[in-house]
Tab-separated table of C-alpha atoms and ligand atoms in Angstrom:
chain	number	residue	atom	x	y	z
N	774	UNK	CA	98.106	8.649	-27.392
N	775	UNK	CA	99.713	11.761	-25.835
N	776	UNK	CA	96.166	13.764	-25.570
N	777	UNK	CA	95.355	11.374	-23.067
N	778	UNK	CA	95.920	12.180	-19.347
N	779	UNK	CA	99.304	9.930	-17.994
N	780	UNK	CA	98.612	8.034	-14.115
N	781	UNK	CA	101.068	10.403	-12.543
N	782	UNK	CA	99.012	13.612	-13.958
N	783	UNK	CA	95.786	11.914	-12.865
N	784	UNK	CA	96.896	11.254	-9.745
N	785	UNK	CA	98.455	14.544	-8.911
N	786	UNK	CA	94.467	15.768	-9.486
N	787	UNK	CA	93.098	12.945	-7.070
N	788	UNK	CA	95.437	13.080	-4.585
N	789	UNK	CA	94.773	16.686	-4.117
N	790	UNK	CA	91.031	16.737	-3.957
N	791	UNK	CA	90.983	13.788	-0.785
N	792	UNK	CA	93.570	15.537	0.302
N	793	UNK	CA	96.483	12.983	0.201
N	794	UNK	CA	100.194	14.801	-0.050
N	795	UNK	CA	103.168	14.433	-2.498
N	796	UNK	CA	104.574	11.079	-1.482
N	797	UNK	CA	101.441	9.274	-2.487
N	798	UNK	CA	101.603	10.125	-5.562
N	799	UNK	CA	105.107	9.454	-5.839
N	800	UNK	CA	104.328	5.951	-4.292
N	801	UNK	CA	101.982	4.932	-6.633
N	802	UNK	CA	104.673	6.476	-9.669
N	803	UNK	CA	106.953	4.089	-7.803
N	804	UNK	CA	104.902	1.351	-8.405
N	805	UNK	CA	104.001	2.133	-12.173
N	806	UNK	CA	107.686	2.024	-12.923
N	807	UNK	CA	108.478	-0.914	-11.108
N	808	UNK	CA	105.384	-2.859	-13.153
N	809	UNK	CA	107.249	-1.711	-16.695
N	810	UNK	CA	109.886	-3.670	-15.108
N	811	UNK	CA	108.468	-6.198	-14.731
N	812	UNK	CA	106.575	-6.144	-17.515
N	813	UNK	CA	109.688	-5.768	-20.066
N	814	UNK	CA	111.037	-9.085	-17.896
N	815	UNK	CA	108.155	-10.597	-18.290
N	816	UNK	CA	108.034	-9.920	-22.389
N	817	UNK	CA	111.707	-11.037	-22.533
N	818	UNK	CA	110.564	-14.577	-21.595
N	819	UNK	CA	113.219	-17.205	-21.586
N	820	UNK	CA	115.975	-14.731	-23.160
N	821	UNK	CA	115.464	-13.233	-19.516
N	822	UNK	CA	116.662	-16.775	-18.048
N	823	UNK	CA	114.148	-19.868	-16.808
N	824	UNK	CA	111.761	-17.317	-15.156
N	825	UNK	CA	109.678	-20.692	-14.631
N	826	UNK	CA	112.218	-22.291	-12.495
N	827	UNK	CA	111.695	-23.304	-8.565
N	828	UNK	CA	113.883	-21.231	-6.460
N	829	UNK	CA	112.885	-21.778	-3.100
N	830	UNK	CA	110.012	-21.695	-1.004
N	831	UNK	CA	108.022	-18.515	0.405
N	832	UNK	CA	106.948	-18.500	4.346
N	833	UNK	CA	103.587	-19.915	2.809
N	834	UNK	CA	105.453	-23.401	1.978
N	835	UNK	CA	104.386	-22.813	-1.477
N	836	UNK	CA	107.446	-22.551	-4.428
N	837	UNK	CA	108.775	-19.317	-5.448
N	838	UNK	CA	109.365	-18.910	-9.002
N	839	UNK	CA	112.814	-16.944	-10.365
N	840	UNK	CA	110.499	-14.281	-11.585
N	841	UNK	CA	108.179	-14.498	-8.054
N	842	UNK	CA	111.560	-13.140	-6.826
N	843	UNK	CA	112.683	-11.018	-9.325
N	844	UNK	CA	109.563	-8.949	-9.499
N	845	UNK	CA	109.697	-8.954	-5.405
N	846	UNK	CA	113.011	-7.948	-5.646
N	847	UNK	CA	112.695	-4.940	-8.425
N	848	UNK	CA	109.535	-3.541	-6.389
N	849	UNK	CA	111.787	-3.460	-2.862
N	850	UNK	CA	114.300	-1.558	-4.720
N	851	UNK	CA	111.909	1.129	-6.903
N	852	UNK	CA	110.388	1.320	-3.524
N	853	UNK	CA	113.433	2.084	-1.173
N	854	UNK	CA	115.133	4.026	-3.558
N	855	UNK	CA	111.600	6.476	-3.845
N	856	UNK	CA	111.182	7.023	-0.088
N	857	UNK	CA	107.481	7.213	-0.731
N	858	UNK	CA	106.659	4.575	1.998
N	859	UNK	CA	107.293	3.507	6.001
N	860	UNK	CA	107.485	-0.066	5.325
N	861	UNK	CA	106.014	-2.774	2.888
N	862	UNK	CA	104.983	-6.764	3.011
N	863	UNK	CA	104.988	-8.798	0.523
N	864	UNK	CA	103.435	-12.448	-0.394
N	865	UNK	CA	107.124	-13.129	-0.788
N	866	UNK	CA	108.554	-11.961	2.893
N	867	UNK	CA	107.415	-13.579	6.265
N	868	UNK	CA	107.386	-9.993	7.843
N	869	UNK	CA	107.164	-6.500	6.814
N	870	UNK	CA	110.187	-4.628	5.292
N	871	UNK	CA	110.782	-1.277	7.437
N	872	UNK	CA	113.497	1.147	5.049
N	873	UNK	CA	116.033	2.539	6.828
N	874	UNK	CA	115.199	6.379	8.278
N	875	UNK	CA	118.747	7.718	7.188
N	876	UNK	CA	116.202	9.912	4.484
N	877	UNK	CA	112.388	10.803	5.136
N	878	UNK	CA	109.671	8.279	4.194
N	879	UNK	CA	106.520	8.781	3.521
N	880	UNK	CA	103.567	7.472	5.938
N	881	UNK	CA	101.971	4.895	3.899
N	882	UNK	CA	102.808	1.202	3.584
N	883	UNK	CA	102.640	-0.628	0.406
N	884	UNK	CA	101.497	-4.299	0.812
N	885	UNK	CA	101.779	-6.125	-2.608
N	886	UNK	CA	101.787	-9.746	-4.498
N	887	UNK	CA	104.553	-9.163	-6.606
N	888	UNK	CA	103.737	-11.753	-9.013
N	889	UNK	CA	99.864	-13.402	-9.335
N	890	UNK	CA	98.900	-16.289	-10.787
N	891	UNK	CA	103.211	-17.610	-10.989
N	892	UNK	CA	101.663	-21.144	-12.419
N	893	UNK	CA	100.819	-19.071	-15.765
N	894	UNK	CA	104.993	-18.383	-16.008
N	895	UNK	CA	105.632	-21.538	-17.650
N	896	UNK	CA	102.909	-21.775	-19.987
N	897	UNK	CA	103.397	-17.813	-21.556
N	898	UNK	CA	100.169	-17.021	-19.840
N	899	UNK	CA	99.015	-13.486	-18.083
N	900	UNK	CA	100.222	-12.730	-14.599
N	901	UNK	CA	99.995	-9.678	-12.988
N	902	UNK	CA	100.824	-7.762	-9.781
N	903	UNK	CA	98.594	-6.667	-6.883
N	904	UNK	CA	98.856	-4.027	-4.255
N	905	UNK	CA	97.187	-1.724	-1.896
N	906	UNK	CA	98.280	1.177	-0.094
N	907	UNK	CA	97.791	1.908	3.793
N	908	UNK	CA	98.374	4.345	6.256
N	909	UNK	CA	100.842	4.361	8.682
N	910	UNK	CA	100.160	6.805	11.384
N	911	UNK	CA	102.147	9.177	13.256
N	912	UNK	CA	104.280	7.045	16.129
N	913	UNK	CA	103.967	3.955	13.592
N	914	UNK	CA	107.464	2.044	13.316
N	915	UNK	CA	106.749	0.082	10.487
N	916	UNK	CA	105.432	-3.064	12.624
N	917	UNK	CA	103.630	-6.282	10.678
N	918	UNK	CA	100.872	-5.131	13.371
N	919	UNK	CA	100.333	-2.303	11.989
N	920	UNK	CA	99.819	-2.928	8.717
N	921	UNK	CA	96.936	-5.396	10.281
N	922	UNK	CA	94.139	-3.077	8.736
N	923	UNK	CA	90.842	-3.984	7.611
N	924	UNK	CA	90.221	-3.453	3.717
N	925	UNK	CA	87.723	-0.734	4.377
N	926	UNK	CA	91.461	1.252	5.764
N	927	UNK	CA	92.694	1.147	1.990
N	928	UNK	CA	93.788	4.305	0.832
N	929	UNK	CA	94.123	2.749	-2.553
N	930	UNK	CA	93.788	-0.603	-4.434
N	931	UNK	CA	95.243	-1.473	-7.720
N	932	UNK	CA	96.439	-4.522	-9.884
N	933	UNK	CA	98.485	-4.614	-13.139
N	934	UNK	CA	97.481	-7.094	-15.640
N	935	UNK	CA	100.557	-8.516	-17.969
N	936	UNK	CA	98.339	-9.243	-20.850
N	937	UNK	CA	98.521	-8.834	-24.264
N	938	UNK	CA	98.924	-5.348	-22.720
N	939	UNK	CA	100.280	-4.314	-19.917
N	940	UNK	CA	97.695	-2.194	-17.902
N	941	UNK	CA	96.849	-1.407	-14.410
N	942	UNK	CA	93.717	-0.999	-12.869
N	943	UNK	CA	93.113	1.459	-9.594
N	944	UNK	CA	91.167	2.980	-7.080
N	945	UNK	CA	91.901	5.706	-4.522
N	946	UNK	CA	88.276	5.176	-3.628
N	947	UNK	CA	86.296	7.120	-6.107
N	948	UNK	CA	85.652	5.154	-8.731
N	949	UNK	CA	88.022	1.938	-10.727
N	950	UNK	CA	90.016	3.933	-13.639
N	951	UNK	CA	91.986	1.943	-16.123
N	952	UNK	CA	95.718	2.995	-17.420
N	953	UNK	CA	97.485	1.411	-20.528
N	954	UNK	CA	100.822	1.020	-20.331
N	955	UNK	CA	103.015	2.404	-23.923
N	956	UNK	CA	105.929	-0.345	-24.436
N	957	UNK	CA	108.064	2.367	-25.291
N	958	UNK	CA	108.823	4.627	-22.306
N	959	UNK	CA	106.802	2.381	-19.816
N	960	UNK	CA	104.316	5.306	-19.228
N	961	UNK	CA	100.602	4.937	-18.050
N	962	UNK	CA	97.985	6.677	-19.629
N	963	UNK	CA	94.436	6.517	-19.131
N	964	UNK	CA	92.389	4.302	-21.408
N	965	UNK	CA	89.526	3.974	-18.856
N	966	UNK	CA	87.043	5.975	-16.590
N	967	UNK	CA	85.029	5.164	-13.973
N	968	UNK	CA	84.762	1.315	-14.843
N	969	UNK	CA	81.355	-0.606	-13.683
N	970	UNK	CA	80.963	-4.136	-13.717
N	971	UNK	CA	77.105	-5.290	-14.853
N	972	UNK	CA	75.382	-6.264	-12.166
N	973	UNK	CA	74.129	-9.428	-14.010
N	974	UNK	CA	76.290	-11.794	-15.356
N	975	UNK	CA	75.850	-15.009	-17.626
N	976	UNK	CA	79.710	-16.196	-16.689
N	977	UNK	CA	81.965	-17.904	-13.669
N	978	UNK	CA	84.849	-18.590	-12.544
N	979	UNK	CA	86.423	-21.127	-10.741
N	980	UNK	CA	89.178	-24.051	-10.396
N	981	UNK	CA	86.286	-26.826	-10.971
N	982	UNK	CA	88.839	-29.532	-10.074
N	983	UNK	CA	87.991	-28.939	-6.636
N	984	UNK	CA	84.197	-29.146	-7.261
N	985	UNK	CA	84.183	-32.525	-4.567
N	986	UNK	CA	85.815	-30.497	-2.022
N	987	UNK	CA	83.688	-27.699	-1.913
N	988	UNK	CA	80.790	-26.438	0.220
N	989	UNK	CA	76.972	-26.906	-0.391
N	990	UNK	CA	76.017	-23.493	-1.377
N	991	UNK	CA	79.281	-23.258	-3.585
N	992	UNK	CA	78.158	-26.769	-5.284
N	993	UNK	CA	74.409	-25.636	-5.516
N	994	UNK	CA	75.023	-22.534	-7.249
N	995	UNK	CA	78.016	-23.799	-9.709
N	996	UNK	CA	75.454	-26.842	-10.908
N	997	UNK	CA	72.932	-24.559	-11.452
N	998	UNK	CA	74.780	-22.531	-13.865
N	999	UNK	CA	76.110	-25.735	-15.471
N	1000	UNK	CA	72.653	-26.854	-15.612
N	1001	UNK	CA	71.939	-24.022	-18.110
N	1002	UNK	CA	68.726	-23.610	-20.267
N	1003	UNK	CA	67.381	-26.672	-18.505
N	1004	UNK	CA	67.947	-26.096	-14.833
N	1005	UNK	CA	66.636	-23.598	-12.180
N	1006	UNK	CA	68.098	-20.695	-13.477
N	1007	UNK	CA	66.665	-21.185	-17.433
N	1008	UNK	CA	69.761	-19.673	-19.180
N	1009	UNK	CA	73.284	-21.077	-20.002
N	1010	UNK	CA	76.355	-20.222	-18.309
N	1011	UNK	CA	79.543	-19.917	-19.698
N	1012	UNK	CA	82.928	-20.800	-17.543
N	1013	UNK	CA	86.606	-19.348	-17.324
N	1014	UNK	CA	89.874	-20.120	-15.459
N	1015	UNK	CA	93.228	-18.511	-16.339
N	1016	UNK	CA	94.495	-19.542	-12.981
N	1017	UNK	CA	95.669	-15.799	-12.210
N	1018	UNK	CA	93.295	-13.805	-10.315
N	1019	UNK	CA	94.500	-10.840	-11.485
N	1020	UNK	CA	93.118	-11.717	-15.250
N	1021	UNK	CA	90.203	-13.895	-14.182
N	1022	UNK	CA	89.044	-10.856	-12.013
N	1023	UNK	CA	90.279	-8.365	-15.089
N	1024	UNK	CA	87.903	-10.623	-16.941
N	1025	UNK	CA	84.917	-10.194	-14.850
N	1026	UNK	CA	85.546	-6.429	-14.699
N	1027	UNK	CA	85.674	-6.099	-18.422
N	1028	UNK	CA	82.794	-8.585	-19.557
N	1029	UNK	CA	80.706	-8.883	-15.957
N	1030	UNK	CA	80.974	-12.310	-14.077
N	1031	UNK	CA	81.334	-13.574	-10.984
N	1032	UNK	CA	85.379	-15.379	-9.595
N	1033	UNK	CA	85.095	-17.810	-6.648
N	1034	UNK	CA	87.897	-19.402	-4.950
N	1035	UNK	CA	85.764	-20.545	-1.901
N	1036	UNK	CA	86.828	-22.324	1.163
N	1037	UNK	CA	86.704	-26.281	0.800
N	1038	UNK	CA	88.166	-29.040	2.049
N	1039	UNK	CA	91.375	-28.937	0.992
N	1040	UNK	CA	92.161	-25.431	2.369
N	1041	UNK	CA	90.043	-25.373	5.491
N	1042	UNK	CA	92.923	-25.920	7.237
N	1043	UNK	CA	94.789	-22.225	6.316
N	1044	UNK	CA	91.225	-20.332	6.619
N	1045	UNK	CA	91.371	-20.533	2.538
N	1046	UNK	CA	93.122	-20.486	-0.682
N	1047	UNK	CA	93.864	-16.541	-1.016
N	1048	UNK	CA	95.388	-14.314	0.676
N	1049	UNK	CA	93.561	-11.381	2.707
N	1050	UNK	CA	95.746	-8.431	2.439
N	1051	UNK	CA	97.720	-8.621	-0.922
N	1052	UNK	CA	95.181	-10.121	-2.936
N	1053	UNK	CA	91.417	-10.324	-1.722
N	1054	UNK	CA	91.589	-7.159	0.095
N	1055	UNK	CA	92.668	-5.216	-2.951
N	1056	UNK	CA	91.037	-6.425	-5.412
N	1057	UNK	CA	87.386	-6.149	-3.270
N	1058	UNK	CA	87.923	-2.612	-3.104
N	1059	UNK	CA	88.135	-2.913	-7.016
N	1060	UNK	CA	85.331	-4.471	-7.795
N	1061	UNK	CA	83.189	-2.754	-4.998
N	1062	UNK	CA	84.429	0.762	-6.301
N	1063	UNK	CA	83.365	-0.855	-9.969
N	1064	UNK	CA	79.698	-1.333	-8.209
N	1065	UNK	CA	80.191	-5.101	-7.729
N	1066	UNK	CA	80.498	-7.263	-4.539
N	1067	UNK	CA	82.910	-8.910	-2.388
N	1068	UNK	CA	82.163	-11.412	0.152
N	1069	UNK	CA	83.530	-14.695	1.621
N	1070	UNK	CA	79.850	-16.013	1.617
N	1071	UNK	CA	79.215	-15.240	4.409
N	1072	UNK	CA	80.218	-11.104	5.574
N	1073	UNK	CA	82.193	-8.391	3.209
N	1074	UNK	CA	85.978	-9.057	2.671
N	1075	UNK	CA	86.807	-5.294	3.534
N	1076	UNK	CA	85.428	-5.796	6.897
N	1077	UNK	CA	87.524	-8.741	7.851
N	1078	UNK	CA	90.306	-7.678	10.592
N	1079	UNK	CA	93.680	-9.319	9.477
N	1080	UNK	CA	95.006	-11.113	12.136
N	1081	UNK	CA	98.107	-11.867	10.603
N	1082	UNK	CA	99.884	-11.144	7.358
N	1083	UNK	CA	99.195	-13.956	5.377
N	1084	UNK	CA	96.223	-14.921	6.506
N	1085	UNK	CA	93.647	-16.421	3.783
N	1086	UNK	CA	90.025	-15.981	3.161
N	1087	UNK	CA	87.513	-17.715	1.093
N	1088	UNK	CA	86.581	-15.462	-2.270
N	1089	UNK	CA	83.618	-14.542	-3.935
N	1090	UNK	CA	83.599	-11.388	-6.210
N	1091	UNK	CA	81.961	-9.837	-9.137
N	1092	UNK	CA	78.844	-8.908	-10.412
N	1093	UNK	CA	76.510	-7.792	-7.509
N	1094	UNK	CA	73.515	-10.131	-8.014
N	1095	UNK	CA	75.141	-13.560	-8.714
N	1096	UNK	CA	77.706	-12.558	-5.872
N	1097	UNK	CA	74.507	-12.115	-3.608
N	1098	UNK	CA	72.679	-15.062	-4.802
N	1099	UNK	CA	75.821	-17.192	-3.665
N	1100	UNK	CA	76.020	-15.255	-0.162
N	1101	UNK	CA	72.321	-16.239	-0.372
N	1102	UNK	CA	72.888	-19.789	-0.217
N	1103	UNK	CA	75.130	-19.734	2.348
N	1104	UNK	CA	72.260	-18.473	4.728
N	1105	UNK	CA	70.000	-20.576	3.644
N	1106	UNK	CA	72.427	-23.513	4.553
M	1048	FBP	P1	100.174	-17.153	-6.426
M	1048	FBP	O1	100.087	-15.777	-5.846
M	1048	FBP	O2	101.101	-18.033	-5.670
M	1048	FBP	O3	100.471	-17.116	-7.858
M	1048	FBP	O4	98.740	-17.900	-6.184
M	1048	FBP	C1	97.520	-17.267	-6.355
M	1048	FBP	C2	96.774	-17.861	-7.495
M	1048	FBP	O5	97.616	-18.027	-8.585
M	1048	FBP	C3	95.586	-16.991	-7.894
M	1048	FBP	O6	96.008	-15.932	-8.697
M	1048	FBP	C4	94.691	-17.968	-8.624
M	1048	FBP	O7	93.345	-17.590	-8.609
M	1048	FBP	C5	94.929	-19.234	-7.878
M	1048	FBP	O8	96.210	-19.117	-7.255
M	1048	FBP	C6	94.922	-20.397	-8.827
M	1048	FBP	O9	94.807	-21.537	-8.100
M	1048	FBP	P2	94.613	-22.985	-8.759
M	1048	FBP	O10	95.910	-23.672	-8.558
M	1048	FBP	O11	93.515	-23.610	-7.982
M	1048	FBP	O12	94.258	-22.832	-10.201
């Protein structure tokens, strides 16, 4: 295992051929160690207390689980105490977080879902964590405003997946590399190169529940698929939710596939079901970087400019030709 190059060595090499400086890299170190964190919590299970149990509420209205706000609160801390960034958001904070100056910070800001897919908690299923990594320019204070960036701005992208592994997944814009993380000392080290994700793909996924509240094209091109052998497209489809987006994504990175959590009825209201910066955002860059595509149906995530910090955006990512026969539809519509 120790032949293999660790994340901080690999990005020490990145960071200095795009020409990123010292607190980037100890940013994104920041963030590995704060993931084993979480990641030993989130193996302790119950004998870490009811990690399943409502605390609260975020500024979303939806309920914050003890370990939504333990992992929030062990990636403010690993991120204060590193001085690698300006400022950070979080799904779990109305506005951003701006560290006091009494030391120097770097000029980045980290905006992160500490905890994905907090429904899985309960039932011992995978969660993971999600970030991406901005710049703050010279003059910036640290303002939710400017942190309003468009995905294309993303210096880097990355999830971590708490599997039956722990391992993250990350981009600095050349390429999707893979890290594993060893239980033992809660180091990375790279199990992964230059990732692609096929550009056909015999697999979906989506929350089918809502199948009555969603959009023609959406309907169209999920009932095809389900129509297998027999239907339009003459070959069976097979069909996945975990109800985490970090592993249903991790999924169609690793096996090809295409994850949809389109805009229907039900969400029309809030613009959509996820969230643009902290999760869509990130994980576009991903699978673009991985050679897939990224689109809400109807233009490319990355282009979107945020208008607010939460703000949520229909999904449709993976494998480049199913992703473009559903952005398809939606024209023809
Ligand atoms: P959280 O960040 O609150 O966990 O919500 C996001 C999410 O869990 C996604 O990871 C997942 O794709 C979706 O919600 C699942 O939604 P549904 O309830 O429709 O299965």
């Amino acid at each position: 295992m120790h032949d293999r190059m660790t994340l901080d060595e690999h990005m020490e090499t990145e960071a200095g051929h795009i020409g990123l400086d010292a607190d980037f890299v100890g940013l994104i170190s920041d963030v590995a160690k704060a993931c084993h964190q979480i990641s030993t919590l989130v193996r302790h299970g119950a004998l870490a207390g009811n990690l399943a149990a409502d605390v609260g509420t975020n500024v979303q209205d939806e309920s914050q689980k003890e370990l939504d706000v333990r992992a929030n609160e062990i990636l403010i801390e690993r991120l204060d105490n590193g001085g690698h960034v300006l400022a950070i958001a979080s799904e779990e904070m109305e506005d951003t977080v701006v560290f006091n100056d009494s030391k120097p910070r770097g000029r980045y800001y980290l905006v992160f879902d500490p905890l994905d897919g907090s429904t899985n908690i309960a039932v011992n299923g995978p969660v993971g964590t999600i970030f991406s990594i901005l710049k703050a320019e010279v003059g910036h204070s640290g303002n939710a405003d400017e942190v309003l960036q468009p995905g294309t701005e993303q210096l880097a992208a990355g999830y971590v997946l708490y599997g039956t592994s722990t391992e993250m997944l990350v981009t600095l814009g050349r390429g999707v590399q893979k890290f594993s993380m060893n239980p033992d000392d809660g180091r990375f080290f790279q199990t992964g190169a230059d990732i692609q994700i096929a550009e056909h793909t015999a697999e979906f996924a989506i929350n089918g529940s809502n199948r009555r509240y969603w959009e023609a094209p959406v309907q169209r091109y999920i009932d095809e698929c389900l129509a297998g052998k027999d239907g339009p497209r003459g070959n069976d489809f097979n069909t996945r939710w975990v109800g985490a987006m970090v592993a249903d994504v991790h999924r169609c990175l690793t096996r090809s596939g295409i994850f949809l959590y389109p805009i229907d009825e039900k969400t029309r209201s809030k613009g959509g079901r996820l969230r643009l910066l902290y999760e869509a955002n990130p994980m576009s860059l991903i699978i673009e970087q991985a050679g897939g595509m990224a689109s809400t149906g109807h233009g490319r995530i990355l282009e979107i400019q945020p208008e607010g910090l939460h703000q949520r955006v229909p999904v449709i990512m993976g494998s480049k030709k199913e992703v473009e026969r559903v952005v398809d539809y939606h024209s023809e519509a």
